mmCIF file of C-alpha atoms in Angstrom:
data_model
loop_
_atom_site.group_PDB
_atom_site.id
_atom_site.type_symbol
_atom_site.label_atom_id
_atom_site.label_comp_id
_atom_site.label_asym_id
_atom_site.label_seq_id
_atom_site.Cartn_x
_atom_site.Cartn_y
_atom_site.Cartn_z
ATOM 1 C CA UNK A 82 0.802 -17.861 10.224
ATOM 2 C CA UNK A 83 -0.545 -14.657 11.165
ATOM 3 C CA UNK A 84 0.359 -12.426 8.363
ATOM 4 C CA UNK A 85 2.263 -11.932 5.083
ATOM 5 C CA UNK A 86 5.977 -12.541 5.338
ATOM 6 C CA UNK A 87 8.708 -11.367 3.043
ATOM 7 C CA UNK A 88 12.282 -12.549 2.775
ATOM 8 C CA UNK A 89 14.823 -11.012 2.996
ATOM 9 C CA UNK A 90 13.993 -7.919 4.917
ATOM 10 C CA UNK A 91 17.038 -6.044 3.581
ATOM 11 C CA UNK A 92 19.154 -6.547 0.622
ATOM 12 C CA UNK A 93 22.383 -4.670 -0.456
ATOM 13 C CA UNK A 94 23.597 -5.331 -3.793
ATOM 14 C CA UNK A 95 25.925 -3.890 -6.391
ATOM 15 C CA UNK A 96 24.687 -2.348 -9.566
ATOM 16 C CA UNK A 97 24.258 -4.967 -12.354
ATOM 17 C CA UNK A 98 23.515 -7.832 -10.037
ATOM 18 C CA UNK A 99 20.338 -9.762 -10.007
ATOM 19 C CA UNK A 100 18.196 -10.065 -6.891
ATOM 20 C CA UNK A 101 15.256 -12.174 -5.897
ATOM 21 C CA UNK A 102 12.630 -11.584 -3.260
ATOM 22 C CA UNK A 103 10.067 -13.890 -1.869
ATOM 23 C CA UNK A 104 6.588 -13.255 -0.376
ATOM 24 C CA UNK A 105 4.500 -15.699 1.515
ATOM 25 C CA UNK A 106 0.891 -14.511 1.603
ATOM 26 C CA UNK A 107 -1.775 -15.149 4.227
ATOM 27 C CA UNK A 108 -2.980 -18.799 3.703
ATOM 28 C CA UNK A 109 -5.824 -19.120 1.404
ATOM 29 C CA UNK A 110 -5.626 -15.547 0.115
ATOM 30 C CA UNK A 111 -6.128 -15.733 -3.635
ATOM 31 C CA UNK A 112 -4.686 -12.374 -4.691
ATOM 32 C CA UNK A 113 -1.120 -11.277 -4.164
ATOM 33 C CA UNK A 114 0.211 -7.901 -5.008
ATOM 34 C CA UNK A 115 3.736 -6.330 -5.405
ATOM 35 C CA UNK A 116 4.360 -2.657 -4.744
ATOM 36 C CA UNK A 117 7.345 -0.430 -4.667
ATOM 37 C CA UNK A 118 7.748 2.349 -2.269
ATOM 38 C CA UNK A 119 10.347 5.178 -2.166
ATOM 39 C CA UNK A 120 10.824 7.675 0.525
ATOM 40 C CA UNK A 121 7.990 10.144 1.012
ATOM 41 C CA UNK A 122 5.835 8.411 -1.544
ATOM 42 C CA UNK A 123 2.893 6.054 -1.246
ATOM 43 C CA UNK A 124 3.367 2.356 -2.576
ATOM 44 C CA UNK A 125 3.236 2.126 -6.337
ATOM 45 C CA UNK A 126 1.555 -0.893 -7.883
ATOM 46 C CA UNK A 127 3.780 -3.241 -9.723
ATOM 47 C CA UNK A 128 1.850 -6.453 -10.421
ATOM 48 C CA UNK A 129 -0.755 -8.750 -9.014
ATOM 49 C CA UNK A 130 -1.700 -12.391 -9.124
ATOM 50 C CA UNK A 131 -5.010 -14.196 -8.866
ATOM 51 C CA UNK A 132 -3.946 -17.665 -7.722
ATOM 52 C CA UNK A 133 -1.067 -18.427 -10.208
ATOM 53 C CA UNK A 134 -2.175 -16.133 -13.000
ATOM 54 C CA UNK A 135 -0.505 -12.855 -13.344
ATOM 55 C CA UNK A 136 -3.451 -10.513 -14.219
ATOM 56 C CA UNK A 137 -1.812 -7.125 -14.484
ATOM 57 C CA UNK A 138 1.637 -5.518 -14.840
ATOM 58 C CA UNK A 139 2.297 -1.941 -14.303
ATOM 59 C CA UNK A 140 4.045 0.095 -16.986
ATOM 60 C CA UNK A 141 6.530 0.744 -14.097
ATOM 61 C CA UNK A 142 7.695 -2.741 -14.456
ATOM 62 C CA UNK A 143 10.491 -2.829 -16.946
ATOM 63 C CA UNK A 144 11.512 -5.968 -18.667
ATOM 64 C CA UNK A 145 14.171 -6.331 -16.002
ATOM 65 C CA UNK A 146 11.595 -7.195 -13.517
ATOM 66 C CA UNK A 147 9.748 -10.471 -13.448
ATOM 67 C CA UNK A 148 7.333 -11.991 -10.948
ATOM 68 C CA UNK A 149 6.081 -15.520 -10.551
ATOM 69 C CA UNK A 150 3.564 -17.314 -8.361
ATOM 70 C CA UNK A 151 3.991 -20.924 -9.607
ATOM 71 C CA UNK A 152 1.716 -22.786 -7.360
ATOM 72 C CA UNK A 153 -0.665 -19.985 -6.356
ATOM 73 C CA UNK A 154 0.865 -19.673 -2.906
ATOM 74 C CA UNK A 155 4.159 -17.886 -2.517
ATOM 75 C CA UNK A 156 5.557 -15.429 -5.021
ATOM 76 C CA UNK A 157 8.970 -14.243 -6.160
ATOM 77 C CA UNK A 158 10.010 -10.881 -7.584
ATOM 78 C CA UNK A 159 13.294 -10.835 -9.460
ATOM 79 C CA UNK A 160 15.067 -7.747 -10.733
ATOM 80 C CA UNK A 161 17.837 -8.359 -13.232
ATOM 81 C CA UNK A 162 20.753 -6.084 -13.790
ATOM 82 C CA UNK A 163 19.905 -3.896 -10.879
ATOM 83 C CA UNK A 164 20.282 -0.059 -11.210
ATOM 84 C CA UNK A 165 20.617 2.498 -8.501
ATOM 85 C CA UNK A 166 17.145 3.706 -9.284
ATOM 86 C CA UNK A 167 15.739 0.278 -8.182
ATOM 87 C CA UNK A 168 16.622 1.158 -4.599
ATOM 88 C CA UNK A 169 13.363 1.092 -2.753
ATOM 89 C CA UNK A 170 11.084 -0.823 -0.339
ATOM 90 C CA UNK A 171 9.307 -3.625 -2.109
ATOM 91 C CA UNK A 172 6.091 -4.462 -0.472
ATOM 92 C CA UNK A 173 3.941 -7.618 -0.940
ATOM 93 C CA UNK A 174 0.244 -7.720 0.094
ATOM 94 C CA UNK A 175 -2.440 -10.330 -0.160
ATOM 95 C CA UNK A 176 -6.267 -10.383 -0.027
ATOM 96 C CA UNK A 177 -9.031 -12.927 -0.416
ATOM 97 C CA UNK A 178 -10.995 -12.705 -3.622
ATOM 98 C CA UNK A 179 -13.915 -11.508 -1.610
ATOM 99 C CA UNK A 180 -13.937 -10.182 1.964
ATOM 100 C CA UNK A 181 -17.397 -8.978 2.866
ATOM 101 C CA UNK A 182 -17.643 -5.482 1.611
ATOM 102 C CA UNK A 183 -13.959 -4.992 1.745
ATOM 103 C CA UNK A 184 -11.100 -5.865 -0.566
ATOM 104 C CA UNK A 185 -8.568 -5.032 2.176
ATOM 105 C CA UNK A 186 -5.032 -5.815 1.483
ATOM 106 C CA UNK A 187 -2.875 -7.085 4.080
ATOM 107 C CA UNK A 188 0.747 -5.949 3.753
ATOM 108 C CA UNK A 189 3.941 -7.718 4.577
ATOM 109 C CA UNK A 190 6.901 -5.975 6.290
ATOM 110 C CA UNK A 191 8.641 -5.280 2.989
ATOM 111 C CA UNK A 192 12.100 -5.872 1.541
ATOM 112 C CA UNK A 193 14.355 -2.907 1.566
ATOM 113 C CA UNK A 194 16.620 -2.981 -1.500
ATOM 114 C CA UNK A 195 19.817 -0.780 -1.634
ATOM 115 C CA UNK A 196 21.721 -0.777 -4.869
ATOM 116 C CA UNK A 197 25.182 0.588 -4.602
ATOM 117 C CA UNK B 69 -5.566 6.927 -14.532
ATOM 118 C CA UNK B 70 -5.438 7.788 -10.948
ATOM 119 C CA UNK B 71 -4.885 11.263 -9.431
ATOM 120 C CA UNK B 72 -4.734 11.553 -5.705
ATOM 121 C CA UNK B 73 -4.182 14.613 -3.753
ATOM 122 C CA UNK B 74 -3.572 14.764 0.059
ATOM 123 C CA UNK B 75 -1.599 17.331 2.245
ATOM 124 C CA UNK B 76 2.015 16.404 2.791
ATOM 125 C CA UNK B 77 2.293 17.101 6.457
ATOM 126 C CA UNK B 78 0.087 18.038 9.386
ATOM 127 C CA UNK B 79 1.138 18.803 12.954
ATOM 128 C CA UNK B 80 -1.195 18.748 16.025
ATOM 129 C CA UNK B 81 -1.046 18.491 19.836
ATOM 130 C CA UNK B 82 -1.771 15.391 21.913
ATOM 131 C CA UNK B 83 -5.561 15.217 22.574
ATOM 132 C CA UNK B 84 -6.458 17.340 19.533
ATOM 133 C CA UNK B 85 -8.334 16.447 16.386
ATOM 134 C CA UNK B 86 -6.853 16.324 12.948
ATOM 135 C CA UNK B 87 -8.843 15.992 9.545
ATOM 136 C CA UNK B 88 -6.799 14.803 6.620
ATOM 137 C CA UNK B 89 -8.508 15.500 3.254
ATOM 138 C CA UNK B 90 -8.172 13.586 0.161
ATOM 139 C CA UNK B 91 -9.449 14.308 -3.327
ATOM 140 C CA UNK B 92 -9.122 11.762 -6.043
ATOM 141 C CA UNK B 93 -9.854 10.823 -9.725
ATOM 142 C CA UNK B 94 -9.982 7.180 -10.630
ATOM 143 C CA UNK B 95 -10.857 4.987 -13.549
ATOM 144 C CA UNK B 96 -13.813 3.194 -12.040
ATOM 145 C CA UNK B 97 -14.540 3.255 -8.222
ATOM 146 C CA UNK B 98 -15.170 0.431 -5.886
ATOM 147 C CA UNK B 99 -14.321 2.015 -2.615
ATOM 148 C CA UNK B 100 -11.627 4.019 -0.737
ATOM 149 C CA UNK B 101 -9.229 2.922 1.873
ATOM 150 C CA UNK B 102 -7.264 4.634 4.407
ATOM 151 C CA UNK B 103 -4.011 3.062 5.666
ATOM 152 C CA UNK B 104 -1.693 4.028 8.452
ATOM 153 C CA UNK B 105 2.103 3.686 8.010
ATOM 154 C CA UNK B 106 4.587 4.112 10.637
ATOM 155 C CA UNK B 107 8.125 4.870 9.511
ATOM 156 C CA UNK B 108 9.982 1.887 8.345
ATOM 157 C CA UNK B 109 6.925 -0.286 8.591
ATOM 158 C CA UNK B 110 4.190 -1.786 6.269
ATOM 159 C CA UNK B 111 0.938 -0.063 5.776
ATOM 160 C CA UNK B 112 -1.922 -1.242 8.090
ATOM 161 C CA UNK B 113 -5.643 -1.002 7.348
ATOM 162 C CA UNK B 114 -7.617 1.682 9.066
ATOM 163 C CA UNK B 115 -10.930 2.036 7.208
ATOM 164 C CA UNK B 116 -12.829 1.277 3.866
ATOM 165 C CA UNK B 117 -15.753 3.320 2.549
ATOM 166 C CA UNK B 118 -17.848 2.171 -0.252
ATOM 167 C CA UNK B 119 -21.004 4.339 0.228
ATOM 168 C CA UNK B 120 -21.191 8.076 0.894
ATOM 169 C CA UNK B 121 -21.106 9.239 4.578
ATOM 170 C CA UNK B 122 -19.186 8.873 7.623
ATOM 171 C CA UNK B 123 -17.930 5.574 9.113
ATOM 172 C CA UNK B 124 -16.833 5.753 12.697
ATOM 173 C CA UNK B 125 -14.433 3.346 14.285
ATOM 174 C CA UNK B 126 -13.291 4.334 17.743
ATOM 175 C CA UNK B 127 -11.075 7.425 17.583
ATOM 176 C CA UNK B 128 -10.798 7.255 13.740
ATOM 177 C CA UNK B 129 -13.643 8.069 11.421
ATOM 178 C CA UNK B 130 -13.637 8.292 7.596
ATOM 179 C CA UNK B 131 -15.994 10.229 5.268
ATOM 180 C CA UNK B 132 -16.633 9.712 1.534
ATOM 181 C CA UNK B 133 -18.484 11.686 -1.104
ATOM 182 C CA UNK B 134 -18.216 9.769 -4.309
ATOM 183 C CA UNK B 135 -19.758 12.585 -6.428
ATOM 184 C CA UNK B 136 -17.143 15.004 -5.299
ATOM 185 C CA UNK B 137 -14.278 12.541 -5.349
ATOM 186 C CA UNK B 138 -13.524 13.407 -1.756
ATOM 187 C CA UNK B 139 -12.766 11.704 1.555
ATOM 188 C CA UNK B 140 -11.369 12.675 4.796
ATOM 189 C CA UNK B 141 -9.927 10.770 7.756
ATOM 190 C CA UNK B 142 -10.728 12.234 11.186
ATOM 191 C CA UNK B 143 -8.361 11.397 13.993
ATOM 192 C CA UNK B 144 -9.725 12.230 17.442
ATOM 193 C CA UNK B 145 -8.126 12.438 20.911
ATOM 194 C CA UNK B 146 -4.657 12.211 19.312
ATOM 195 C CA UNK B 147 -1.921 10.185 21.007
ATOM 196 C CA UNK B 148 1.708 10.225 20.370
ATOM 197 C CA UNK B 149 1.559 6.850 18.771
ATOM 198 C CA UNK B 150 -0.712 8.285 16.069
ATOM 199 C CA UNK B 151 2.483 10.011 14.516
ATOM 200 C CA UNK B 152 2.673 8.326 11.198
ATOM 201 C CA UNK B 153 1.869 8.674 7.469
ATOM 202 C CA UNK B 154 -1.721 8.203 6.474
ATOM 203 C CA UNK B 155 -2.356 7.083 2.943
ATOM 204 C CA UNK B 156 -5.471 7.632 0.975
ATOM 205 C CA UNK B 157 -6.130 4.775 -1.422
ATOM 206 C CA UNK B 158 -9.028 4.852 -3.827
ATOM 207 C CA UNK B 159 -9.857 1.488 -5.274
ATOM 208 C CA UNK B 160 -10.704 1.741 -8.973
ATOM 209 C CA UNK B 161 -9.959 -1.297 -11.105
ATOM 210 C CA UNK B 162 -6.791 -1.458 -8.948
ATOM 211 C CA UNK B 163 -5.738 0.001 -5.717
ATOM 212 C CA UNK B 164 -3.756 3.247 -5.950
ATOM 213 C CA UNK B 165 -2.143 5.115 -3.108
ATOM 214 C CA UNK B 166 -1.507 8.827 -2.434
ATOM 215 C CA UNK B 167 1.843 10.024 -1.347
ATOM 216 C CA UNK B 168 0.581 10.151 2.205
ATOM 217 C CA UNK B 169 0.177 12.793 4.929
ATOM 218 C CA UNK B 170 2.738 12.786 7.703
ATOM 219 C CA UNK B 171 1.082 13.582 10.906
ATOM 220 C CA UNK B 172 3.267 14.631 13.752
ATOM 221 C CA UNK B 173 1.756 14.608 17.178
ATOM 222 C CA UNK B 174 3.372 16.824 19.828
ATOM 223 C CA UNK B 175 2.996 16.721 23.602
#
């Protein structure tokens, strides 16, 4: 395991369907983050976990979005009743609780969602 | 809240130097990251500044002035592979990203 992995890498779905993405962080990283990125923009924070506890949710995260990290390792992000505006790249990142003077986040390759 | 401002695009020739400026306002401040992101790929870490001053790391250097809410990333001896988006990310109580500066390196 050399990095953060995400599955699937690409997802095409029809409006109104539910989708679920998975993120496997770097082993022993306590913190896990989800971001959404649209073309020409930087990543927007969605939510983050410290171990299995979800410590913060962005106001961007409507009630159609839910994230879990049940055992403090991998995480899932579910979007219910998808809308065309949900089309974006969904990035996962992880970091150790402390990393010297850095809180560097290591990003996965992302899941690109297209809602038709 | 977070307010991050960086130029949208910059173009330079191979071998040249580029300075990407970033101004920010954050709720709290723990440090500032610069990330590089190639098209269609995930962001990768370049630098992290906590204290004021210049941090040099090979061809890339990053500067921070906390009192001015200002940072810059300096790219020296530009190579074609440096064509990418460069994201300024101040770390307040959470990490926030600017929209990124797309740098195009021309031969």
